[in-house]
Amino acid sequence: MNHIELPHDHGEEKKLEQLKVQLSEVDQYQTVSDVFKQLGDTTRIRIFWLLCHCEECVINIAAMMEMSSPAISHHLRPLKNSGLIVSRRVGKEVYYRAAETAQSKLLHEMIEKVMEITCPK
């Protein structure tokens, strides 16, 4: 492993080597960035938050959000592709809910906490 030469030596060479290894794994950071991009849109955050609390069809989500069904479908697609939400079909109706993954649960908790901090009642 190459020695890191930094302008200032703070006596943490071993830690810096570990950090350098982690920083070099760019693909991991790209994945994290892609997940955050999914929630970089107010509508998608609202839809994701809603689906963390209930399972709903597009028509009901559209009514609650006061948007058109095609607009809701447009936002559901990237959330589903990223694995944050899942769907199930019953006849002609498709129901959506948050995925039961550590990633979805953590993002839901983050949204709740950020709302608590930034939007006190």
C-alpha positions as a Markdown table, in Angstrom:
| # | Residue | x | y | z |
|---|---|---|---|---|
| 1 | Met | 0.0 | 0.0 | 0.0 |
| 2 | Asn | 1.3 | 3.5 | -0.9 |
| 3 | His | 2.2 | 5.8 | 1.9 |
| 4 | Ile | -0.1 | 8.9 | 2.0 |
| 5 | Glu | 1.8 | 12.2 | 1.8 |
| 6 | Leu | -0.4 | 15.0 | 3.1 |
| 7 | Pro | 0.6 | 18.6 | 3.6 |
| 8 | His | 0.0 | 18.3 | 7.4 |
| 9 | Asp | 0.9 | 15.3 | 9.6 |
| 10 | His | -1.6 | 14.8 | 12.4 |
| 11 | Gly | -0.1 | 11.5 | 13.5 |
| 12 | Glu | -3.0 | 9.3 | 12.1 |
| 13 | Glu | -1.1 | 7.6 | 9.3 |
| 14 | Lys | -2.7 | 4.1 | 10.0 |
| 15 | Lys | -6.2 | 5.6 | 10.0 |
| 16 | Leu | -5.5 | 7.6 | 6.8 |
| 17 | Glu | -4.4 | 4.4 | 5.0 |
| 18 | Gln | -7.7 | 2.8 | 5.9 |
| 19 | Leu | -9.7 | 5.8 | 4.8 |
| 20 | Lys | -7.8 | 5.9 | 1.5 |
| 21 | Val | -8.8 | 2.3 | 0.8 |
| 22 | Gln | -12.4 | 3.1 | 1.6 |
| 23 | Leu | -12.3 | 6.3 | -0.5 |
| 24 | Ser | -11.0 | 4.3 | -3.5 |
| 25 | Glu | -14.1 | 2.1 | -3.6 |
| 26 | Val | -15.9 | 4.7 | -5.9 |
| 27 | Asp | -18.6 | 2.2 | -6.9 |
| 28 | Gln | -19.9 | 2.0 | -3.4 |
| 29 | Tyr | -20.2 | 5.8 | -3.2 |
| 30 | Gln | -22.0 | 5.8 | -6.6 |
| 31 | Thr | -24.6 | 3.4 | -5.2 |
| 32 | Val | -25.2 | 5.6 | -2.2 |
| 33 | Ser | -25.5 | 8.6 | -4.5 |
| 34 | Asp | -28.0 | 6.8 | -6.7 |
| 35 | Val | -30.2 | 6.0 | -3.6 |
| 36 | Phe | -30.1 | 9.6 | -2.5 |
| 37 | Lys | -31.0 | 10.8 | -6.0 |
| 38 | Gln | -34.2 | 8.8 | -5.7 |
| 39 | Leu | -35.1 | 10.9 | -2.7 |
| 40 | Gly | -33.8 | 14.2 | -4.2 |
| 41 | Asp | -37.3 | 15.0 | -5.3 |
| 42 | Thr | -40.0 | 16.2 | -2.9 |
| 43 | Thr | -42.7 | 14.2 | -4.6 |
| 44 | Arg | -40.7 | 11.0 | -4.4 |
| 45 | Ile | -39.9 | 11.6 | -0.7 |
| 46 | Arg | -43.6 | 12.1 | 0.0 |
| 47 | Ile | -44.6 | 9.0 | -1.9 |
| 48 | Phe | -41.9 | 6.9 | -0.2 |
| 49 | Trp | -42.9 | 8.2 | 3.2 |
| 50 | Leu | -46.5 | 7.4 | 2.5 |
| 51 | Leu | -45.6 | 3.9 | 1.4 |
| 52 | Cys | -43.6 | 3.3 | 4.5 |
| 53 | His | -46.9 | 3.7 | 6.4 |
| 54 | Cys | -49.3 | 1.9 | 4.2 |
| 55 | Glu | -49.8 | -0.1 | 1.0 |
| 56 | Glu | -51.7 | 1.7 | -1.7 |
| 57 | Cys | -52.6 | 1.6 | -5.4 |
| 58 | Val | -51.6 | 4.3 | -7.8 |
| 59 | Ile | -55.2 | 5.8 | -7.9 |
| 60 | Asn | -55.3 | 6.2 | -4.1 |
| 61 | Ile | -51.7 | 7.6 | -4.0 |
| 62 | Ala | -52.7 | 10.1 | -6.7 |
| 63 | Ala | -55.8 | 11.2 | -4.8 |
| 64 | Met | -53.9 | 11.6 | -1.5 |
| 65 | Met | -51.1 | 13.6 | -3.3 |
| 66 | Glu | -53.5 | 15.6 | -5.4 |
| 67 | Met | -51.7 | 14.5 | -8.6 |
| 68 | Ser | -52.5 | 12.5 | -11.7 |
| 69 | Ser | -52.0 | 8.8 | -11.8 |
| 70 | Pro | -49.5 | 9.1 | -14.7 |
| 71 | Ala | -47.4 | 11.5 | -12.6 |
| 72 | Ile | -47.5 | 9.2 | -9.6 |
| 73 | Ser | -46.5 | 6.2 | -11.9 |
| 74 | His | -43.6 | 8.3 | -13.2 |
| 75 | His | -42.3 | 8.7 | -9.6 |
| 76 | Leu | -43.0 | 5.1 | -8.6 |
| 77 | Arg | -40.8 | 3.7 | -11.3 |
| 78 | Pro | -37.4 | 4.9 | -10.1 |
| 79 | Leu | -38.4 | 4.1 | -6.5 |
| 80 | Lys | -39.2 | 0.6 | -7.5 |
| 81 | Asn | -36.1 | 0.2 | -9.7 |
| 82 | Ser | -33.9 | 1.3 | -6.8 |
| 83 | Gly | -35.5 | -1.3 | -4.5 |
| 84 | Leu | -36.9 | 1.2 | -2.1 |
| 85 | Ile | -40.5 | 0.1 | -2.8 |
| 86 | Val | -42.1 | -3.2 | -4.0 |
| 87 | Ser | -45.4 | -4.0 | -5.6 |
| 88 | Arg | -47.9 | -6.8 | -5.8 |
| 89 | Arg | -50.7 | -7.3 | -8.3 |
| 90 | Val | -54.2 | -8.3 | -7.4 |
| 91 | Gly | -56.2 | -8.7 | -10.6 |
| 92 | Lys | -55.8 | -5.5 | -12.5 |
| 93 | Glu | -54.8 | -3.5 | -9.5 |
| 94 | Val | -51.1 | -3.0 | -8.4 |
| 95 | Tyr | -50.4 | -2.2 | -4.8 |
| 96 | Tyr | -47.1 | -0.5 | -3.7 |
| 97 | Arg | -45.4 | -0.4 | -0.3 |
| 98 | Ala | -41.9 | 0.3 | 1.1 |
| 99 | Ala | -39.6 | -2.7 | 0.8 |
| 100 | Glu | -38.8 | -4.5 | 4.0 |
| 101 | Thr | -35.1 | -3.9 | 3.6 |
| 102 | Ala | -32.5 | -2.4 | 6.0 |
| 103 | Gln | -32.0 | 0.3 | 3.3 |
| 104 | Ser | -35.7 | 1.3 | 3.1 |
| 105 | Lys | -36.1 | 1.2 | 6.9 |
| 106 | Leu | -33.0 | 3.4 | 7.4 |
| 107 | Leu | -34.1 | 6.0 | 4.8 |
| 108 | His | -37.6 | 6.1 | 6.3 |
| 109 | Glu | -36.1 | 6.7 | 9.8 |
| 110 | Met | -33.8 | 9.4 | 8.3 |
| 111 | Ile | -36.7 | 11.2 | 6.7 |
| 112 | Glu | -38.7 | 11.1 | 10.0 |
| 113 | Lys | -35.7 | 12.4 | 12.0 |
| 114 | Val | -34.9 | 15.1 | 9.6 |
| 115 | Met | -38.5 | 16.2 | 9.6 |
| 116 | Glu | -38.4 | 16.3 | 13.4 |
| 117 | Ile | -35.3 | 18.4 | 13.5 |
| 118 | Thr | -36.1 | 20.8 | 10.6 |
| 119 | Cys | -39.9 | 21.0 | 11.0 |
| 120 | Pro | -40.7 | 21.3 | 14.7 |
| 121 | Lys | -44.3 | 21.5 | 15.5 |
